[in-house]
Coordinates of C-alpha atoms and ligand atoms in Angstrom, one line a residue:
X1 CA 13.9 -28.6 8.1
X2 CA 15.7 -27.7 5.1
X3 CA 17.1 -24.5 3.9
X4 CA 17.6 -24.0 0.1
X5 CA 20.3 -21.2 -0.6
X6 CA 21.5 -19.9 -3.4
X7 CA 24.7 -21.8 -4.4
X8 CA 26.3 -18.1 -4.9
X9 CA 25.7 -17.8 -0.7
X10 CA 27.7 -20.6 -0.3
X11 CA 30.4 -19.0 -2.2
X12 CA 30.3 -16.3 0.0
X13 CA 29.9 -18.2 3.4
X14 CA 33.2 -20.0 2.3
X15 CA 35.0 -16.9 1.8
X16 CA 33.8 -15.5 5.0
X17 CA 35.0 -18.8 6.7
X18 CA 38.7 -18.4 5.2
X19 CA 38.3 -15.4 7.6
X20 CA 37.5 -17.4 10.8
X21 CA 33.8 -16.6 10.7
X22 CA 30.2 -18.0 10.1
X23 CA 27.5 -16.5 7.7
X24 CA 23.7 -16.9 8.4
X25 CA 20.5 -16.2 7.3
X26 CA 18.1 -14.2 9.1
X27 CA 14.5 -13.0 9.4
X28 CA 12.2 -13.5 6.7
X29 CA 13.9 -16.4 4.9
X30 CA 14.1 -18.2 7.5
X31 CA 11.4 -17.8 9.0
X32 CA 9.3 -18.5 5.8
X33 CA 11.1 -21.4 5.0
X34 CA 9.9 -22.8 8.5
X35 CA 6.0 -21.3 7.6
X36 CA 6.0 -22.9 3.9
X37 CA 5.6 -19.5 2.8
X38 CA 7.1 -17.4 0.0
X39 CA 10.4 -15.9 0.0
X40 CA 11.0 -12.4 -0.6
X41 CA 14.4 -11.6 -0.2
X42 CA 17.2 -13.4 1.9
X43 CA 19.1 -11.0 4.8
X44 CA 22.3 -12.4 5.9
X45 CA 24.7 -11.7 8.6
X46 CA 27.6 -12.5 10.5
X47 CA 30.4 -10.7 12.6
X48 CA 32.1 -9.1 9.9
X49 CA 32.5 -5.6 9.8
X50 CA 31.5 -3.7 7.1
X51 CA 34.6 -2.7 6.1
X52 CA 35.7 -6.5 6.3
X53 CA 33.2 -7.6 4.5
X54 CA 33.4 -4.9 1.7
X55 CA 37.4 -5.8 1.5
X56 CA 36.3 -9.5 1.3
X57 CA 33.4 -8.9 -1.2
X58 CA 35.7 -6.8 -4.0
X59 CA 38.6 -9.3 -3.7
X60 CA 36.0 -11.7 -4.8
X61 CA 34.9 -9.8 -7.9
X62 CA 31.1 -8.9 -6.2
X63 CA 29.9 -5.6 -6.3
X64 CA 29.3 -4.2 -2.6
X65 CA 26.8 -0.8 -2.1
X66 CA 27.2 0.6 1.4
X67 CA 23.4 1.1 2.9
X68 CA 23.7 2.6 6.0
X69 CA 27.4 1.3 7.1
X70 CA 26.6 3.1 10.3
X71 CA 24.1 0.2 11.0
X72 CA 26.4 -2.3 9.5
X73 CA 24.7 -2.7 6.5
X74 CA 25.8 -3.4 3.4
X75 CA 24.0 -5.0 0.1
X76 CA 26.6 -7.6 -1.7
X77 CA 25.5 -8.3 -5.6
X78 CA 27.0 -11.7 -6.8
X79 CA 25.0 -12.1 -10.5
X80 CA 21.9 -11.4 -10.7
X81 CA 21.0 -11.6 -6.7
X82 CA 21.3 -9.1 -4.5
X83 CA 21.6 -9.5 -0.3
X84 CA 21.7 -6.8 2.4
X85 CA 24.3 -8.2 4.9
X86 CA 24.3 -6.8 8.8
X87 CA 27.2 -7.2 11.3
X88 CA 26.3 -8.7 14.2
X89 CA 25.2 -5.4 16.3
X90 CA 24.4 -5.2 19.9
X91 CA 22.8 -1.7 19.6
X92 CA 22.1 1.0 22.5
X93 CA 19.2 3.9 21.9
X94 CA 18.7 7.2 23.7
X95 CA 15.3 8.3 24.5
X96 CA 12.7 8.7 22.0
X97 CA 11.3 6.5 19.1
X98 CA 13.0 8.1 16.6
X99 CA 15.4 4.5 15.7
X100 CA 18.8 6.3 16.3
X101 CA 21.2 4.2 17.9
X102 CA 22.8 6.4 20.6
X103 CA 26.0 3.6 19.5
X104 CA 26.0 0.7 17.6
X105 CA 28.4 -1.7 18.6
X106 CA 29.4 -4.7 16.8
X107 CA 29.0 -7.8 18.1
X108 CA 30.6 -11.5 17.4
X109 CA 28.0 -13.6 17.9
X110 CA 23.7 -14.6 16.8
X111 CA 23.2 -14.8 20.5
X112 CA 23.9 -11.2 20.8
X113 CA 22.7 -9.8 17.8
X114 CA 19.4 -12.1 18.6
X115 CA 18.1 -9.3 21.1
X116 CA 18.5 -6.2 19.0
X117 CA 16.0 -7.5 16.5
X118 CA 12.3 -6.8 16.5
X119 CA 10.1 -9.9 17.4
X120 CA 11.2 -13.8 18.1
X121 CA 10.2 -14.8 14.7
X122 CA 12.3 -12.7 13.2
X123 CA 15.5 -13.6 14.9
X124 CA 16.3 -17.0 14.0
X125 CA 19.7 -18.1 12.4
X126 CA 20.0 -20.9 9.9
X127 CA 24.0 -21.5 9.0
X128 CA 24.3 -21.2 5.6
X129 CA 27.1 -23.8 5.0
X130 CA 25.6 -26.3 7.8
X131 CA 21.9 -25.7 7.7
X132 CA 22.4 -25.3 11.2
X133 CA 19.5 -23.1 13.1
X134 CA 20.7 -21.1 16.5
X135 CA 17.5 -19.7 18.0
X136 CA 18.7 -17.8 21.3
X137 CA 15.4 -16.1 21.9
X138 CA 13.2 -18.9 21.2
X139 CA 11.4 -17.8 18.1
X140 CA 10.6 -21.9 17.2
X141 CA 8.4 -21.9 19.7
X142 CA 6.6 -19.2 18.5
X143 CA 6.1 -19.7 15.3
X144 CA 4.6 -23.3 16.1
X145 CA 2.2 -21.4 18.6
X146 CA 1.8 -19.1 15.8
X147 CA 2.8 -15.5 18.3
X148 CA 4.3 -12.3 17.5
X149 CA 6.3 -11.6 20.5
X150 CA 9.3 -9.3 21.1
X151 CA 12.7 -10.4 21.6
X152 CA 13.7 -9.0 24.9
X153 CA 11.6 -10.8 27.9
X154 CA 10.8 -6.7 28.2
X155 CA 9.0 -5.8 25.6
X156 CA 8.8 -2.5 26.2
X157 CA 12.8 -2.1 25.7
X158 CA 12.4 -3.1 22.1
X159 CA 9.1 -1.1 20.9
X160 CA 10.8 2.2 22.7
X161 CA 13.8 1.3 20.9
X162 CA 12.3 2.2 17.3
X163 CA 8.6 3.0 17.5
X164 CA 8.1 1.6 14.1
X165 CA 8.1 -1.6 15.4
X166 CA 4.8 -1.1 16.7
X167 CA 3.7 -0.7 12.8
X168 CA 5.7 -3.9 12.5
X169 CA 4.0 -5.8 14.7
X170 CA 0.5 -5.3 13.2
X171 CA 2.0 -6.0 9.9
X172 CA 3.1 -9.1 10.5
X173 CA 0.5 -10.0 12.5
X174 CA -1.3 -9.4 9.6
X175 CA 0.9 -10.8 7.2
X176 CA 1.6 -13.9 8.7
X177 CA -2.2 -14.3 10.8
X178 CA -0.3 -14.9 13.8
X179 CA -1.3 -13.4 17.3
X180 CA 0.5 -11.1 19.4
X181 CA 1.7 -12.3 22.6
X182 CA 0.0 -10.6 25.5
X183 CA 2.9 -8.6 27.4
X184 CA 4.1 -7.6 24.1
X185 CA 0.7 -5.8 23.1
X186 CA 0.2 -4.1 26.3
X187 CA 3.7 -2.8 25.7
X188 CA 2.7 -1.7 22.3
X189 CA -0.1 -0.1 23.7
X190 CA 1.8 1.9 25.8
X191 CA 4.3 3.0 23.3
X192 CA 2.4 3.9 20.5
X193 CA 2.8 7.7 21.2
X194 CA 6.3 7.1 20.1
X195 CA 5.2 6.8 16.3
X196 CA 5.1 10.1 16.2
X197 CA 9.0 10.3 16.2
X198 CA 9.1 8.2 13.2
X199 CA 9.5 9.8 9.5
X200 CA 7.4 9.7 7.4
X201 CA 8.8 7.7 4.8
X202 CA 9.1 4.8 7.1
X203 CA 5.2 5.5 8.5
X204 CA 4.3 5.6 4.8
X205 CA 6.3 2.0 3.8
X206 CA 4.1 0.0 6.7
X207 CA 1.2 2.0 5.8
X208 CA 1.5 0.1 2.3
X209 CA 2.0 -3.6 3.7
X210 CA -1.0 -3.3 5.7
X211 CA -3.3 -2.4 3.4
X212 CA -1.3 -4.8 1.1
X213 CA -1.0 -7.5 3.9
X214 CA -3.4 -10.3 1.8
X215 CA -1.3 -10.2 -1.3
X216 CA 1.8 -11.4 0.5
X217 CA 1.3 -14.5 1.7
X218 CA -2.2 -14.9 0.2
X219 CA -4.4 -15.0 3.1
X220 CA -8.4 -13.9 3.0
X221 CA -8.3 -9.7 3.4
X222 CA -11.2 -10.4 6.5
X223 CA -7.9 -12.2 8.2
X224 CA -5.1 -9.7 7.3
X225 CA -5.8 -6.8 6.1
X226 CA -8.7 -6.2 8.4
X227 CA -6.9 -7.3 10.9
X228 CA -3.9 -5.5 11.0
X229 CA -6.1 -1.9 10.5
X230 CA -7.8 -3.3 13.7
X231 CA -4.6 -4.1 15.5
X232 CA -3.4 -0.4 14.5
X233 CA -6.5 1.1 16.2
X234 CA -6.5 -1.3 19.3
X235 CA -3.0 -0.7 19.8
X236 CA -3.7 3.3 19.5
X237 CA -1.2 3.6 16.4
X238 CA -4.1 5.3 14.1
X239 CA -3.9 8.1 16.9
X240 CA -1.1 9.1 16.2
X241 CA -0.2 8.2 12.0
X242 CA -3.7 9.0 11.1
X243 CA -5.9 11.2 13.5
X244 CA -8.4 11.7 10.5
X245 CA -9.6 8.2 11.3
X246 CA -9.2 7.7 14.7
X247 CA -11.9 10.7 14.4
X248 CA -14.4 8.5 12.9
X249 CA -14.0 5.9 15.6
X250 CA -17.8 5.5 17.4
X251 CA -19.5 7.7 14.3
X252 CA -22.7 6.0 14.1
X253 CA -24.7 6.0 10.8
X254 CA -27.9 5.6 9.6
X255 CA -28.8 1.3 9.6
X256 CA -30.9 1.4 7.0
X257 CA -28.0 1.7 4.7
X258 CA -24.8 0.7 7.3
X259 CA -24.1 -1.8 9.0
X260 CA -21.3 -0.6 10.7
X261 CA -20.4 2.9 11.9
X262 CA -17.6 5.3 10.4
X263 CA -14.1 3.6 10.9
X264 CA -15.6 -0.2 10.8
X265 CA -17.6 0.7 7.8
X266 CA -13.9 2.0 6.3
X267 CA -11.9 -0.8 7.6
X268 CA -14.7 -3.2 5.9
X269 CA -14.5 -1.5 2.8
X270 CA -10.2 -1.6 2.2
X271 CA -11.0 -5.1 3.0
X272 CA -13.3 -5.8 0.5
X273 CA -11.6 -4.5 -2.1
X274 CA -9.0 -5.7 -4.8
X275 CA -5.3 -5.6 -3.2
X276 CA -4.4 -3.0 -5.5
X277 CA -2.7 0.6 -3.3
X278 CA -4.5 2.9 -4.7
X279 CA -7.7 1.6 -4.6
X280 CA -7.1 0.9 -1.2
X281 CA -5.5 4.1 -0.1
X282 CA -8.9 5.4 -1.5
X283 CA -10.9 3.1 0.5
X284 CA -9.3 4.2 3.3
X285 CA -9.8 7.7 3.1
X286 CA -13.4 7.7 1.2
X287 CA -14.7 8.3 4.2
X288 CA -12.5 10.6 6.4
X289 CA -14.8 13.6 6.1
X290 CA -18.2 12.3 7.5
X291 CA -17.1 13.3 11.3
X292 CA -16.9 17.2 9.7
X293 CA -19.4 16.9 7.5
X294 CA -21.7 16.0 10.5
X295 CA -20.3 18.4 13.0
X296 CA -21.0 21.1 10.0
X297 CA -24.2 20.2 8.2
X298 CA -25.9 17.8 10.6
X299 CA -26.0 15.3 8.0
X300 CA -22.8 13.1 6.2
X301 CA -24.2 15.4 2.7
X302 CA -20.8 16.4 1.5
X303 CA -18.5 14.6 3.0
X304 CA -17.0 13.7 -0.2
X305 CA -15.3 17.2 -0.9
X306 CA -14.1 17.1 3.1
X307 CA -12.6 13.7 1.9
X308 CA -10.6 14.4 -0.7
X309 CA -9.2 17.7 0.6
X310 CA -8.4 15.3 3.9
X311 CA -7.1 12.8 1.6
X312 CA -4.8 14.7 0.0
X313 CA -3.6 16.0 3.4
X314 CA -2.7 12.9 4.3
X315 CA -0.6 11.8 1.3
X316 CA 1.2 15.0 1.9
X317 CA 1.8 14.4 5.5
X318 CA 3.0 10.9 4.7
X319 CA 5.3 11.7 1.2
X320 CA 3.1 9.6 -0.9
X321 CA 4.0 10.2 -4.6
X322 CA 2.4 12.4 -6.7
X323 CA 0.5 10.0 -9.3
X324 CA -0.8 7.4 -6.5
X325 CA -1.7 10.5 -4.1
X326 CA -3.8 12.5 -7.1
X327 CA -5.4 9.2 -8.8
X328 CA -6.6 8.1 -4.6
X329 CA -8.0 11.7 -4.2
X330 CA -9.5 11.4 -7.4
X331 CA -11.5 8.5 -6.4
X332 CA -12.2 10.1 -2.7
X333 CA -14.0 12.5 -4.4
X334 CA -15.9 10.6 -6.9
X335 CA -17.1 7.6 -4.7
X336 CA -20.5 9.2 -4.7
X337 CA -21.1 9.6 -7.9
X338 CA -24.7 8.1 -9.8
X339 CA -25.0 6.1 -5.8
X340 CA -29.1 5.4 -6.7
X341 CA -27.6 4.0 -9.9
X342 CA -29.9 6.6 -11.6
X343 CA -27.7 8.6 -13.7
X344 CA -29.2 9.1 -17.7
X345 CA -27.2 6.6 -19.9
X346 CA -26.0 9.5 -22.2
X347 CA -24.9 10.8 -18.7
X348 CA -22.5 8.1 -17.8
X349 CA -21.4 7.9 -21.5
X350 CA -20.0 11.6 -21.5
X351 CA -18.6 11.4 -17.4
X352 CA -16.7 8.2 -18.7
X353 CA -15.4 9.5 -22.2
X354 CA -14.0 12.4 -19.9
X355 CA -12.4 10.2 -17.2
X356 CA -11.4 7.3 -19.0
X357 CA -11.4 3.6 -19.0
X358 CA -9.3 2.8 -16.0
X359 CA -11.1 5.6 -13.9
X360 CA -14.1 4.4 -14.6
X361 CA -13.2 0.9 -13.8
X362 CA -11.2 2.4 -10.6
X363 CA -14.7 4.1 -9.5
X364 CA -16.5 0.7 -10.2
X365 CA -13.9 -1.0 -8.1
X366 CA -14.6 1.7 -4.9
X367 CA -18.2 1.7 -5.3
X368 CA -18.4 -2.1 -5.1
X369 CA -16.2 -2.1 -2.3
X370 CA -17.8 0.5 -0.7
X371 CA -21.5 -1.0 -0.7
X372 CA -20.0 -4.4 0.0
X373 CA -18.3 -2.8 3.4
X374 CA -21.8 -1.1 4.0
X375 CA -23.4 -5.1 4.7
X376 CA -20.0 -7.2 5.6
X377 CA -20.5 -9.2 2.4
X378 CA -19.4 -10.4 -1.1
X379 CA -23.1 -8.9 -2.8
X380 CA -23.3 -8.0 -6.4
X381 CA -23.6 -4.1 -6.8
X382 CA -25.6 -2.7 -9.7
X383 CA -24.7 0.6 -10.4
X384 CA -20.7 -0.8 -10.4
X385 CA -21.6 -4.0 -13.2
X386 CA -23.9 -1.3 -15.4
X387 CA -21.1 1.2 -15.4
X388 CA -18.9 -1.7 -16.7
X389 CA -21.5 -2.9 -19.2
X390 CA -21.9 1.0 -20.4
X391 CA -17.7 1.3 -20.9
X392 CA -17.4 -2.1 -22.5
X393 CA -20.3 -1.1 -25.0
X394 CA -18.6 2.4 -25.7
X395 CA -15.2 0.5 -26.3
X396 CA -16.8 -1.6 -28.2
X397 CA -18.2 1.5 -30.6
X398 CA -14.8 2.7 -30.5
X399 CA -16.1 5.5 -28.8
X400 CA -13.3 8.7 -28.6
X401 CA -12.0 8.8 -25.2
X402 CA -10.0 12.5 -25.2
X403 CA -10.4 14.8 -27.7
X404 CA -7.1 13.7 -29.1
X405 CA -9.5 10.9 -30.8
X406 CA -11.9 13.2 -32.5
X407 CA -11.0 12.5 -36.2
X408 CA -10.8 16.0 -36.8
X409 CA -8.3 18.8 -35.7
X410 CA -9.1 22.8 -34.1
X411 CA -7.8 24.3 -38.0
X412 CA -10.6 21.9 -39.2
X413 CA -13.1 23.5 -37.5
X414 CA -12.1 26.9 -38.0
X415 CA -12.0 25.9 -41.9
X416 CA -15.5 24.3 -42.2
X417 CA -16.5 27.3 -39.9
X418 CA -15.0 29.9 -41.3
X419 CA -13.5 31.1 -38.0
X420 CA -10.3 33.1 -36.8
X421 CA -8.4 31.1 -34.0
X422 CA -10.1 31.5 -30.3
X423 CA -10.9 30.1 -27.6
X424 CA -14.3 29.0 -28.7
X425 CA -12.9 26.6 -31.3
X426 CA -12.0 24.5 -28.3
X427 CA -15.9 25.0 -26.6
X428 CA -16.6 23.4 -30.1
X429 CA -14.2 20.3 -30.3
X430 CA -15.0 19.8 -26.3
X431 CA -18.9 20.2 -27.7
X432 CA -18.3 17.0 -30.6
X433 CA -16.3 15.1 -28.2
X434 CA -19.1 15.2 -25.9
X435 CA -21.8 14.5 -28.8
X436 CA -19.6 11.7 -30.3
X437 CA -19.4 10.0 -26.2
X438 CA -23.2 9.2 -27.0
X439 CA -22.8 8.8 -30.9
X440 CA -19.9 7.5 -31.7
X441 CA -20.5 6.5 -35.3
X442 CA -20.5 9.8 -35.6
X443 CA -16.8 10.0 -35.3
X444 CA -16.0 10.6 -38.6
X445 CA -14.3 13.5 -40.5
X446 CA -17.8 14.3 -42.9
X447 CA -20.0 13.7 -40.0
X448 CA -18.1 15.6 -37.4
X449 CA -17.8 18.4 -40.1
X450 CA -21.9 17.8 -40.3
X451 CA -22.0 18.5 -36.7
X452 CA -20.1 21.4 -36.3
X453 CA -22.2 23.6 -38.5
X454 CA -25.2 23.6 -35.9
X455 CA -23.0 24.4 -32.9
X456 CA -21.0 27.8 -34.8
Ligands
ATP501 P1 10.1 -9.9 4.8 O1 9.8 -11.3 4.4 O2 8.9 -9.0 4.7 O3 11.4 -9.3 4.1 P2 11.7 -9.8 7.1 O4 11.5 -10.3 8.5 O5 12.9 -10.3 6.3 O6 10.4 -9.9 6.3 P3 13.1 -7.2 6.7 O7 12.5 -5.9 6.8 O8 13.6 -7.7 5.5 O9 11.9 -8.2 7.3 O10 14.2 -7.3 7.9 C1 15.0 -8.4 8.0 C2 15.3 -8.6 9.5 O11 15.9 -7.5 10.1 C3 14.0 -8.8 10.3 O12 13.5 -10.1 10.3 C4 14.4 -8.4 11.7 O13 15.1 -9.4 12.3 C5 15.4 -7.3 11.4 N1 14.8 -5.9 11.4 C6 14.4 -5.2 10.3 N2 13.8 -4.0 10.7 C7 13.9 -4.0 12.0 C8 13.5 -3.0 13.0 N3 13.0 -1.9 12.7 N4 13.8 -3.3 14.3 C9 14.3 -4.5 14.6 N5 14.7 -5.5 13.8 C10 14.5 -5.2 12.5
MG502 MG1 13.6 -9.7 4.5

């Protein structure tokens, strides 16, 4: 096999031999390169220090940024390229899963270091002035029989270790479409309590490439992203990151629109929609509130509302910024709208000039999704392609789409209406924004002016 590195790594990996050592490339690059699939960033390491390797980097005119020296990490720029170079570690943890080395101690060689990583995959070395690869824990292997498995013949010494990795493990399971070795997912099993010790931020970050997990590597969403929100459940991590769901787990619902009860039907519908985050944040939670809403009303009738305000717990709970949390809960709470497809035209004109065009084609994009999670396939939804045909027409009018489009301003109204400044001047521009969603010829300054004399 061989491995392509940037000529500026060479560079480097000389300088680091001038002081007796070796530089490598880890993890993903490497174990990509072997896969035939895409590289996102390259890791490297060696038994530098960070101090070492900082001295060594600024004698050599690259820029160094310390990232967690305590871990030995530090991120060398040389150009444009960035890498985040590790010290050889052999690490010890207390108790917990909370991924705070009790010590980190430095070690000198990739046999070492080898058994502090996460998963055999992960830890394989590829020399970067030889091409050489060292594989101590036999991660070849697995990646021919196509197996997640963990480092350590114990598996459950590496998941305690950081319970994060337990997220990890579904995600590249996911990622990649590669099974999990059988030891190493009863272990998970068994640990996943442990992902409560984990922040948030990290929870969040893994969150993300699952629901993400088809636009890395281009596998089908049925194969990754289905798969690794299935792994999370088997393997008890939903429990724990998000109880909302694990609640809906067994719901039943009514089979003459469902094929699937609560948390299938969910897990269907992130699947079947467009890898975009926060659509499929949305699809994730549309749901959340049907457990309540039954246990309150009998029925799943307003489980919308229990949704979004669930929703919006969660991105709270898990630090999720404030424009992907707000437009997610935004959809949460629309999904149902016009479901029978019946809404008036006028209707849908005004709700759309309100919410705008990439709302409206958000809501299209949930709704499909959403009915196409219902049966388990690809069918063409009509209430999502006539909301489309009803925005593209108003575009094409040039329909106003905020009142900041009206081609007329509040003192013109209060002019042609002979009226002091108050509030109802802006009932009136909301009232021609409204009437110029369904006539939008009527957008003009002598027309709107026209207009406005019947609503004073
Ligand atoms: P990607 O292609 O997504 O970057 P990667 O395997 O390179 O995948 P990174 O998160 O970049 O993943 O981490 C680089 C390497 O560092 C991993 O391959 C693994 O060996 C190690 N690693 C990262 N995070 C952990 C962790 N939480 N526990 C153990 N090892 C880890
Ligand atoms: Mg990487």
């Amino acid at each position: 096999m061989e491995f392509k590195f940037d000529p500026e790594l060479n560079t480097l990996a000389r300088l680091v031999r001038e002081r007796g050592c070796e530089l490598f490339v880890v993890g993903g690059h490497v174990r990509n390169t072997l896969l035939g699939f895409r590289i996102s960033d390259t890791d490297i390491t060696s038994a530098l220090t960070p101090d070492e390797m900082t001295g060594l980097c600024e004698k050599a005119g690259f820029k160094v940024v310390p990232k967690g020296a305590d871990f030995g990490m530090v991120e060398i720029h040389i150009g444009d390229k960035s890498y985040e170079h590790t010290t050889f570690r052999a690490d010890s943890y207390g108790e917990g899963g909370s991924h705070r080395p009790q010590s980190v101690a430095f070690s000198k060689t990739p046999e070492e270091d080898a058994f502090r990583r996460d998963f055999t995959v992960n830890a394989l070395y590829a020399s970067v002035l030889t091409g050489e690869l060292i594989d101590p824990t036999g991660g070849l292997g697995d990646i021919e029989k196509r197996l997640i498995r963990t480092t350590t013949p114990d598996p459950e010494t590496i998941l305690k270790d950081d319970g994060l990795r337990i997220m990890r493990l579904c995600r590249f399971a996911a990622e990649l479409g590669f099974d999990i070795e059988e030891k190493t997912f009863a272990a998970a099993k068994k640990c996943a309590p442990l992902l409560a010790d984990i922040s948030a931020e990290r929870v969040r970050d893994e969150l993300k490439k699952i629901l993400m997990a088809d636009a890395k590597y281009g596998l089908p969403a049925q194969e990754s992203v289905l798969r690794g929100l299935e792994l999370m459940d088997e393997v008890g991590a939903l429990d724990v990151i998000l109880p909302e769901l694990a609640r809906c787990r067994g719901v039943g619902q009514s089979p003459k629109y469902h094929k699937y009860p609560v948390l299938e039907h969910i897990f269907q519908t992130v699947s079947m929609s467009e890898p975009e985050l926060t659509l499929r944040l949305a699809c994730l939670l549309h749901d959340a509130g049907k457990p309540a809403a039954l246990e309150k009303n009998g029925n799943m009738h307003g489980h919308d509302v229990i949704s979004e305000d669930i929703s919006r717990e969660v991105f709270r709970r898990l630090r999720f910024d404030n424009d992907t949390a707000e437009e997610a809960a935004w959809l949460v709470r629309r999904h149902m709208f016009d479901l029978d497809g019946r809404a008036k035209e006028p209707t849908l004109k005004k709700r759309f000039a309100e919410w705008g065009e990439a709302r409206v084609n958000a809501l299209a994009a949930i709704r499909e999704a959403d009915f196409r999670g219902s049966v388990g396939e690809r069918i063409t939804v009509k209430t999502a392609e006539r909301w489309r045909r009803v925005l593209g027409e108003m575009k094409a009018k040039r329909t106003p789409f905020s009142e900041n489009e009206l081609n007329c301003t509040g003192r013109d109204i209060m002019e042609w209406l002979s009226l002091p400044p108050s509030p109802r001047i802006g009932e009136i521009k909301r009232a021609l924004f409204m009437h110029c969603a369904v006539r939008p010829q009527d957008n003009t300054y002598e027309k709107l002016r026209e207009t406005s004399r019947d609503m004073k």
